[in-house]
Amino acid sequence: MSGLPGHVACVMDGNGRWAERRSLPRTAGHRAAEAAVIDVIETAYAAGIPWLSLFAFSTENWRRPGGEVGFLMRLVQRAVRKHAMTLHARGIRCRFLGDSDARIPASLAGDITDLMTLTRANTRMTLTVAFDHGGRRDIVSAARSLIRDRVPAEQVTEESFARHLPHPDTPDVDLVIRTSGEQRISNFMLWQVAYAEWMFPRVLWPDFRAAHLWECLDAYRRRERRFGDVQVPTMTREG
């Protein structure tokens, strides 16, 4: 299909509410979210979308109860181990966007490194998992990098600044999908989403499937992206 976005990012929201509506613990919502993650990856892959980013764990999520955080760490590790070879076989390059926080279990950090190493030469699609990620922190990190490199202030441009961000080859996001109907940025890839189109389907993330993603992609194709420009209709004159 023509007109599809080159970079889709998903804020996977609604796991807790999905569980609460079923009188289940919040961890059940996180566990149910895995099926949605795999379905979205497979659908984006089949559609030929070259870049997919998923917001899995934010810097603010460390404030959650210790039991829930620990469960999320174990869940991510199990998913990495379970799906690593399939992702590699698909030709998907896997990357993680975030700090190597000391609170991340060493075994999980090792599995993440192994997955990135295994898939680093793949070119079919790039899957970025924002894990222990904060958009503001990335911008501060880029500013510090410029200072360390002693780049003169007058030489700092948007292009040079972007080269100091984590994974600087990441293109701007074209489409952001935030499930559950909430309409917030939540400190997600702040630099990269500057000109993104946003969609807020009301479906909770554990119920998000291929059909929902295709609805968002089709709606994106019908939007007119002007990037601040004004397109004036061309007037023709007869006679």
PDB file of C-alpha atoms in Angstrom:
ATOM      1  CA  MET A   1       0.000   0.000   0.000  1.00  0.00           C
ATOM      2  CA  SER A   2       1.249   3.479  -0.791  1.00  0.00           C
ATOM      3  CA  GLY A   3       1.315   6.327   1.684  1.00  0.00           C
ATOM      4  CA  LEU A   4       2.129   4.261   4.739  1.00  0.00           C
ATOM      5  CA  PRO A   5       4.290   5.794   7.477  1.00  0.00           C
ATOM      6  CA  GLY A   6       7.968   4.980   7.528  1.00  0.00           C
ATOM      7  CA  HIS A   7       8.167   5.060  11.314  1.00  0.00           C
ATOM      8  CA  VAL A   8       5.322   4.021  13.616  1.00  0.00           C
ATOM      9  CA  ALA A   9       5.550   4.363  17.395  1.00  0.00           C
ATOM     10  CA  CYS A  10       3.136   2.904  19.933  1.00  0.00           C
ATOM     11  CA  VAL A  11       2.466   4.012  23.490  1.00  0.00           C
ATOM     12  CA  MET A  12       1.124   0.764  24.874  1.00  0.00           C
ATOM     13  CA  ASP A  13      -1.401   2.110  27.380  1.00  0.00           C
ATOM     14  CA  GLY A  14      -4.227   0.420  29.238  1.00  0.00           C
ATOM     15  CA  ASN A  15      -2.808  -2.795  30.682  1.00  0.00           C
ATOM     16  CA  GLY A  16      -3.831  -1.943  34.241  1.00  0.00           C
ATOM     17  CA  ARG A  17      -7.357  -0.876  33.312  1.00  0.00           C
ATOM     18  CA  TRP A  18      -7.770  -4.008  31.187  1.00  0.00           C
ATOM     19  CA  ALA A  19      -7.025  -6.103  34.272  1.00  0.00           C
ATOM     20  CA  GLU A  20      -9.143  -4.008  36.633  1.00  0.00           C
ATOM     21  CA  ARG A  21     -12.199  -4.350  34.399  1.00  0.00           C
ATOM     22  CA  ARG A  22     -11.829  -8.104  34.770  1.00  0.00           C
ATOM     23  CA  SER A  23     -11.167  -7.972  38.516  1.00  0.00           C
ATOM     24  CA  LEU A  24      -7.659  -9.258  37.904  1.00  0.00           C
ATOM     25  CA  PRO A  25      -4.336  -8.041  39.289  1.00  0.00           C
ATOM     26  CA  ARG A  26      -2.502  -5.449  37.188  1.00  0.00           C
ATOM     27  CA  THR A  27       0.140  -8.025  36.349  1.00  0.00           C
ATOM     28  CA  ALA A  28      -2.485  -9.961  34.372  1.00  0.00           C
ATOM     29  CA  GLY A  29      -2.858  -6.960  32.071  1.00  0.00           C
ATOM     30  CA  HIS A  30       0.879  -6.816  31.492  1.00  0.00           C
ATOM     31  CA  ARG A  31       0.948 -10.518  30.730  1.00  0.00           C
ATOM     32  CA  ALA A  32      -1.942 -10.184  28.264  1.00  0.00           C
ATOM     33  CA  ALA A  33      -0.127  -7.341  26.491  1.00  0.00           C
ATOM     34  CA  GLU A  34       2.440  -9.701  24.976  1.00  0.00           C
ATOM     35  CA  ALA A  35      -0.010 -10.980  22.376  1.00  0.00           C
ATOM     36  CA  ALA A  36      -0.696  -7.417  21.224  1.00  0.00           C
ATOM     37  CA  VAL A  37       3.030  -6.698  20.959  1.00  0.00           C
ATOM     38  CA  ILE A  38       3.660  -9.710  18.750  1.00  0.00           C
ATOM     39  CA  ASP A  39       0.606  -9.003  16.595  1.00  0.00           C
ATOM     40  CA  VAL A  40       1.681  -5.403  16.002  1.00  0.00           C
ATOM     41  CA  ILE A  41       5.251  -6.428  15.154  1.00  0.00           C
ATOM     42  CA  GLU A  42       4.059  -9.063  12.689  1.00  0.00           C
ATOM     43  CA  THR A  43       1.543  -6.685  11.094  1.00  0.00           C
ATOM     44  CA  ALA A  44       4.067  -3.861  10.717  1.00  0.00           C
ATOM     45  CA  TYR A  45       6.540  -6.344   9.265  1.00  0.00           C
ATOM     46  CA  ALA A  46       3.988  -7.649   6.753  1.00  0.00           C
ATOM     47  CA  ALA A  47       3.027  -4.093   5.785  1.00  0.00           C
ATOM     48  CA  GLY A  48       6.635  -3.258   5.006  1.00  0.00           C
ATOM     49  CA  ILE A  49       6.979  -0.559   7.650  1.00  0.00           C
ATOM     50  CA  PRO A  50      10.742  -0.137   8.147  1.00  0.00           C
ATOM     51  CA  TRP A  51      10.733   1.381  11.656  1.00  0.00           C
ATOM     52  CA  LEU A  52       8.589   0.401  14.645  1.00  0.00           C
ATOM     53  CA  SER A  53       9.077   1.764  18.170  1.00  0.00           C
ATOM     54  CA  LEU A  54       7.280   0.492  21.271  1.00  0.00           C
ATOM     55  CA  PHE A  55       7.149   2.282  24.631  1.00  0.00           C
ATOM     56  CA  ALA A  56       7.599  -0.523  27.143  1.00  0.00           C
ATOM     57  CA  PHE A  57       8.925   1.068  30.350  1.00  0.00           C
ATOM     58  CA  SER A  58       9.516   4.718  31.200  1.00  0.00           C
ATOM     59  CA  THR A  59      11.885   6.373  33.651  1.00  0.00           C
ATOM     60  CA  GLU A  60       8.769   7.279  35.673  1.00  0.00           C
ATOM     61  CA  ASN A  61       7.633   3.650  35.854  1.00  0.00           C
ATOM     62  CA  TRP A  62      10.287   2.977  38.506  1.00  0.00           C
ATOM     63  CA  ARG A  63       7.887   4.699  40.929  1.00  0.00           C
ATOM     64  CA  ARG A  64       5.429   1.831  40.666  1.00  0.00           C
ATOM     65  CA  PRO A  65       5.193  -0.785  43.438  1.00  0.00           C
ATOM     66  CA  GLY A  66       8.278  -2.993  43.629  1.00  0.00           C
ATOM     67  CA  GLY A  67       6.299  -6.146  42.961  1.00  0.00           C
ATOM     68  CA  GLU A  68       4.875  -4.788  39.719  1.00  0.00           C
ATOM     69  CA  VAL A  69       8.275  -3.514  38.564  1.00  0.00           C
ATOM     70  CA  GLY A  70       9.862  -6.870  39.302  1.00  0.00           C
ATOM     71  CA  PHE A  71       7.119  -8.646  37.371  1.00  0.00           C
ATOM     72  CA  LEU A  72       7.681  -6.358  34.373  1.00  0.00           C
ATOM     73  CA  MET A  73      11.406  -7.091  34.410  1.00  0.00           C
ATOM     74  CA  ARG A  74      10.768 -10.830  34.415  1.00  0.00           C
ATOM     75  CA  LEU A  75       8.109 -10.477  31.714  1.00  0.00           C
ATOM     76  CA  VAL A  76      10.422  -8.547  29.397  1.00  0.00           C
ATOM     77  CA  GLN A  77      13.209 -11.054  29.945  1.00  0.00           C
ATOM     78  CA  ARG A  78      10.922 -13.979  29.168  1.00  0.00           C
ATOM     79  CA  ALA A  79       9.684 -12.242  25.996  1.00  0.00           C
ATOM     80  CA  VAL A  80      13.229 -11.474  24.834  1.00  0.00           C
ATOM     81  CA  ARG A  81      14.292 -15.087  25.289  1.00  0.00           C
ATOM     82  CA  LYS A  82      11.104 -16.465  23.748  1.00  0.00           C
ATOM     83  CA  HIS A  83      11.024 -14.365  20.590  1.00  0.00           C
ATOM     84  CA  ALA A  84      14.703 -13.583  19.902  1.00  0.00           C
ATOM     85  CA  MET A  85      15.272 -16.217  17.255  1.00  0.00           C
ATOM     86  CA  THR A  86      11.976 -15.518  15.466  1.00  0.00           C
ATOM     87  CA  LEU A  87      12.773 -11.814  15.264  1.00  0.00           C
ATOM     88  CA  HIS A  88      16.218 -12.625  13.945  1.00  0.00           C
ATOM     89  CA  ALA A  89      14.816 -15.046  11.375  1.00  0.00           C
ATOM     90  CA  ARG A  90      12.484 -12.293  10.135  1.00  0.00           C
ATOM     91  CA  GLY A  91      15.464 -10.020   9.558  1.00  0.00           C
ATOM     92  CA  ILE A  92      14.369  -7.572  12.256  1.00  0.00           C
ATOM     93  CA  ARG A  93      17.030  -5.453  13.937  1.00  0.00           C
ATOM     94  CA  CYS A  94      16.196  -5.035  17.634  1.00  0.00           C
ATOM     95  CA  ARG A  95      17.346  -2.068  19.665  1.00  0.00           C
ATOM     96  CA  PHE A  96      16.594  -0.763  23.126  1.00  0.00           C
ATOM     97  CA  LEU A  97      16.274   2.933  23.852  1.00  0.00           C
ATOM     98  CA  GLY A  98      17.078   3.800  27.465  1.00  0.00           C
ATOM     99  CA  ASP A  99      19.736   3.846  30.115  1.00  0.00           C
ATOM    100  CA  SER A 100      21.442   0.830  31.626  1.00  0.00           C
ATOM    101  CA  ASP A 101      19.947   1.560  35.034  1.00  0.00           C
ATOM    102  CA  ALA A 102      21.547  -0.376  37.887  1.00  0.00           C
ATOM    103  CA  ARG A 103      18.074  -1.509  38.952  1.00  0.00           C
ATOM    104  CA  ILE A 104      17.680  -3.556  35.753  1.00  0.00           C
ATOM    105  CA  PRO A 105      18.585  -7.156  36.646  1.00  0.00           C
ATOM    106  CA  ALA A 106      21.987  -8.128  35.298  1.00  0.00           C
ATOM    107  CA  SER A 107      20.576 -11.214  33.572  1.00  0.00           C
ATOM    108  CA  LEU A 108      18.003  -9.095  31.715  1.00  0.00           C
ATOM    109  CA  ALA A 109      20.632  -6.539  30.729  1.00  0.00           C
ATOM    110  CA  GLY A 110      22.716  -9.396  29.350  1.00  0.00           C
ATOM    111  CA  ASP A 111      19.805 -10.800  27.345  1.00  0.00           C
ATOM    112  CA  ILE A 112      19.090  -7.347  25.898  1.00  0.00           C
ATOM    113  CA  THR A 113      22.717  -6.977  24.841  1.00  0.00           C
ATOM    114  CA  ASP A 114      22.701 -10.455  23.296  1.00  0.00           C
ATOM    115  CA  LEU A 115      19.529  -9.691  21.320  1.00  0.00           C
ATOM    116  CA  MET A 116      20.926  -6.433  19.953  1.00  0.00           C
ATOM    117  CA  THR A 117      24.183  -8.156  19.021  1.00  0.00           C
ATOM    118  CA  LEU A 118      22.372 -11.065  17.357  1.00  0.00           C
ATOM    119  CA  THR A 119      20.189  -8.834  15.182  1.00  0.00           C
ATOM    120  CA  ARG A 120      22.403  -5.803  14.570  1.00  0.00           C
ATOM    121  CA  ALA A 121      23.086  -6.622  10.901  1.00  0.00           C
ATOM    122  CA  ASN A 122      19.419  -7.215  10.018  1.00  0.00           C
ATOM    123  CA  THR A 123      17.822  -4.766   7.599  1.00  0.00           C
ATOM    124  CA  ARG A 124      14.213  -5.860   7.037  1.00  0.00           C
ATOM    125  CA  MET A 125      12.824  -3.721   9.873  1.00  0.00           C
ATOM    126  CA  THR A 126      14.153  -1.935  12.951  1.00  0.00           C
ATOM    127  CA  LEU A 127      12.257  -2.605  16.167  1.00  0.00           C
ATOM    128  CA  THR A 128      13.110  -0.146  18.935  1.00  0.00           C
ATOM    129  CA  VAL A 129      11.930  -0.952  22.448  1.00  0.00           C
ATOM    130  CA  ALA A 130      11.893   2.140  24.655  1.00  0.00           C
ATOM    131  CA  PHE A 131      12.855   0.593  27.981  1.00  0.00           C
ATOM    132  CA  ASP A 132      13.820   2.738  30.961  1.00  0.00           C
ATOM    133  CA  HIS A 133      13.303   5.585  28.511  1.00  0.00           C
ATOM    134  CA  GLY A 134      12.658   9.283  29.020  1.00  0.00           C
ATOM    135  CA  GLY A 135      12.522  11.804  26.201  1.00  0.00           C
ATOM    136  CA  ARG A 136      13.777  14.672  28.333  1.00  0.00           C
ATOM    137  CA  ARG A 137      16.689  12.593  29.551  1.00  0.00           C
ATOM    138  CA  ASP A 138      17.677  11.827  25.959  1.00  0.00           C
ATOM    139  CA  ILE A 139      17.721  15.546  25.140  1.00  0.00           C
ATOM    140  CA  VAL A 140      19.812  16.320  28.235  1.00  0.00           C
ATOM    141  CA  SER A 141      22.177  13.510  27.267  1.00  0.00           C
ATOM    142  CA  ALA A 142      22.600  14.988  23.793  1.00  0.00           C
ATOM    143  CA  ALA A 143      23.317  18.430  25.256  1.00  0.00           C
ATOM    144  CA  ARG A 144      25.959  16.965  27.560  1.00  0.00           C
ATOM    145  CA  SER A 145      27.531  15.140  24.629  1.00  0.00           C
ATOM    146  CA  LEU A 146      27.798  18.394  22.667  1.00  0.00           C
ATOM    147  CA  ILE A 147      29.423  20.084  25.651  1.00  0.00           C
ATOM    148  CA  ARG A 148      31.907  17.245  26.108  1.00  0.00           C
ATOM    149  CA  ASP A 149      32.805  17.513  22.426  1.00  0.00           C
ATOM    150  CA  ARG A 150      33.275  21.266  22.902  1.00  0.00           C
ATOM    151  CA  VAL A 151      31.044  22.115  19.957  1.00  0.00           C
ATOM    152  CA  PRO A 152      30.798  25.934  19.673  1.00  0.00           C
ATOM    153  CA  ALA A 153      27.317  27.242  20.374  1.00  0.00           C
ATOM    154  CA  GLU A 154      27.000  28.863  16.948  1.00  0.00           C
ATOM    155  CA  GLN A 155      27.672  25.477  15.318  1.00  0.00           C
ATOM    156  CA  VAL A 156      24.833  23.712  17.128  1.00  0.00           C
ATOM    157  CA  THR A 157      22.000  23.066  14.693  1.00  0.00           C
ATOM    158  CA  GLU A 158      19.001  20.786  14.781  1.00  0.00           C
ATOM    159  CA  GLU A 159      20.912  18.344  12.601  1.00  0.00           C
ATOM    160  CA  SER A 160      24.061  18.347  14.736  1.00  0.00           C
ATOM    161  CA  PHE A 161      22.018  18.091  17.929  1.00  0.00           C
ATOM    162  CA  ALA A 162      20.134  15.076  16.581  1.00  0.00           C
ATOM    163  CA  ARG A 163      23.418  13.325  15.853  1.00  0.00           C
ATOM    164  CA  HIS A 164      24.164  13.328  19.590  1.00  0.00           C
ATOM    165  CA  LEU A 165      20.891  11.651  20.550  1.00  0.00           C
ATOM    166  CA  PRO A 166      20.836   7.926  21.372  1.00  0.00           C
ATOM    167  CA  HIS A 167      20.553   5.901  18.140  1.00  0.00           C
ATOM    168  CA  PRO A 168      21.020   9.006  15.956  1.00  0.00           C
ATOM    169  CA  ASP A 169      20.089   7.149  12.775  1.00  0.00           C
ATOM    170  CA  THR A 170      16.494   6.840  14.008  1.00  0.00           C
ATOM    171  CA  PRO A 171      14.224   8.824  11.661  1.00  0.00           C
ATOM    172  CA  ASP A 172      11.490  11.135  12.873  1.00  0.00           C
ATOM    173  CA  VAL A 173       8.309   9.340  13.873  1.00  0.00           C
ATOM    174  CA  ASP A 174       5.508   9.665  11.317  1.00  0.00           C
ATOM    175  CA  LEU A 175       2.672   8.148  13.331  1.00  0.00           C
ATOM    176  CA  VAL A 176       2.190   7.723  17.074  1.00  0.00           C
ATOM    177  CA  ILE A 177      -0.570   5.423  18.293  1.00  0.00           C
ATOM    178  CA  ARG A 178      -1.537   5.690  21.951  1.00  0.00           C
ATOM    179  CA  THR A 179      -4.117   3.136  23.001  1.00  0.00           C
ATOM    180  CA  SER A 180      -6.805   3.432  25.712  1.00  0.00           C
ATOM    181  CA  GLY A 181      -8.001   6.874  24.616  1.00  0.00           C
ATOM    182  CA  GLU A 182      -5.590   8.806  26.829  1.00  0.00           C
ATOM    183  CA  GLN A 183      -4.106  11.821  25.056  1.00  0.00           C
ATOM    184  CA  ARG A 184      -0.676  12.454  26.548  1.00  0.00           C
ATOM    185  CA  ILE A 185       2.883  12.357  25.245  1.00  0.00           C
ATOM    186  CA  SER A 186       4.261  10.901  28.497  1.00  0.00           C
ATOM    187  CA  ASN A 187       7.852  11.954  27.814  1.00  0.00           C
ATOM    188  CA  PHE A 188       8.108   9.589  24.830  1.00  0.00           C
ATOM    189  CA  MET A 189      10.744  10.226  22.140  1.00  0.00           C
ATOM    190  CA  LEU A 190      10.182  13.977  22.471  1.00  0.00           C
ATOM    191  CA  TRP A 191      12.631  14.969  19.755  1.00  0.00           C
ATOM    192  CA  GLN A 192      11.505  12.366  17.231  1.00  0.00           C
ATOM    193  CA  VAL A 193       7.728  12.955  17.539  1.00  0.00           C
ATOM    194  CA  ALA A 194       7.903  16.706  16.867  1.00  0.00           C
ATOM    195  CA  TYR A 195       5.941  16.437  13.600  1.00  0.00           C
ATOM    196  CA  ALA A 196       4.222  13.102  14.097  1.00  0.00           C
ATOM    197  CA  GLU A 197       0.569  12.437  13.448  1.00  0.00           C
ATOM    198  CA  TRP A 198      -1.181  11.173  16.586  1.00  0.00           C
ATOM    199  CA  MET A 199      -4.043   8.722  16.961  1.00  0.00           C
ATOM    200  CA  PHE A 200      -5.797   7.727  20.151  1.00  0.00           C
ATOM    201  CA  PRO A 201      -7.868   4.570  19.685  1.00  0.00           C
ATOM    202  CA  ARG A 202      -9.965   3.810  22.749  1.00  0.00           C
ATOM    203  CA  VAL A 203      -9.117   0.099  22.710  1.00  0.00           C
ATOM    204  CA  LEU A 204      -6.903  -0.963  25.612  1.00  0.00           C
ATOM    205  CA  TRP A 205      -3.486  -2.267  24.621  1.00  0.00           C
ATOM    206  CA  PRO A 206      -4.033  -5.973  25.497  1.00  0.00           C
ATOM    207  CA  ASP A 207      -6.964  -5.963  23.023  1.00  0.00           C
ATOM    208  CA  PHE A 208      -5.093  -4.096  20.264  1.00  0.00           C
ATOM    209  CA  ARG A 209      -4.702  -6.279  17.201  1.00  0.00           C
ATOM    210  CA  ALA A 210      -3.786  -6.183  13.526  1.00  0.00           C
ATOM    211  CA  ALA A 211      -7.194  -4.814  12.496  1.00  0.00           C
ATOM    212  CA  HIS A 212      -6.789  -1.843  14.840  1.00  0.00           C
ATOM    213  CA  LEU A 213      -3.320  -1.111  13.491  1.00  0.00           C
ATOM    214  CA  TRP A 214      -4.592  -1.229   9.914  1.00  0.00           C
ATOM    215  CA  GLU A 215      -7.360   1.223  10.836  1.00  0.00           C
ATOM    216  CA  CYS A 216      -4.732   3.638  12.142  1.00  0.00           C
ATOM    217  CA  LEU A 217      -2.545   3.163   9.067  1.00  0.00           C
ATOM    218  CA  ASP A 218      -5.477   3.770   6.743  1.00  0.00           C
ATOM    219  CA  ALA A 219      -6.440   6.929   8.651  1.00  0.00           C
ATOM    220  CA  TYR A 220      -2.837   8.116   8.405  1.00  0.00           C
ATOM    221  CA  ARG A 221      -2.880   7.671   4.620  1.00  0.00           C
ATOM    222  CA  ARG A 222      -5.872  10.024   4.392  1.00  0.00           C
ATOM    223  CA  ARG A 223      -4.259  12.814   6.393  1.00  0.00           C
ATOM    224  CA  GLU A 224      -2.549  15.758   4.743  1.00  0.00           C
ATOM    225  CA  ARG A 225       0.816  16.452   6.344  1.00  0.00           C
ATOM    226  CA  ARG A 226       1.954  20.046   5.806  1.00  0.00           C
ATOM    227  CA  PHE A 227       4.716  20.430   8.434  1.00  0.00           C
ATOM    228  CA  GLY A 228       3.641  23.990   9.156  1.00  0.00           C
ATOM    229  CA  ASP A 229       3.297  24.943   5.490  1.00  0.00           C
ATOM    230  CA  VAL A 230       0.148  26.254   3.804  1.00  0.00           C
ATOM    231  CA  GLN A 231      -0.822  24.775   0.502  1.00  0.00           C
ATOM    232  CA  VAL A 232      -2.626  27.332  -1.631  1.00  0.00           C
ATOM    233  CA  PRO A 233      -4.878  25.890  -4.357  1.00  0.00           C
ATOM    234  CA  THR A 234      -3.579  26.592  -7.838  1.00  0.00           C
ATOM    235  CA  MET A 235      -5.960  28.894  -9.706  1.00  0.00           C
ATOM    236  CA  THR A 236      -6.397  28.449 -13.411  1.00  0.00           C
ATOM    237  CA  ARG A 237      -7.833  31.026 -15.747  1.00  0.00           C
ATOM    238  CA  GLU A 238      -9.598  30.211 -18.942  1.00  0.00           C
ATOM    239  CA  GLY A 239      -9.709  32.361 -22.024  1.00  0.00           C
TER     240      GLY A 239
END
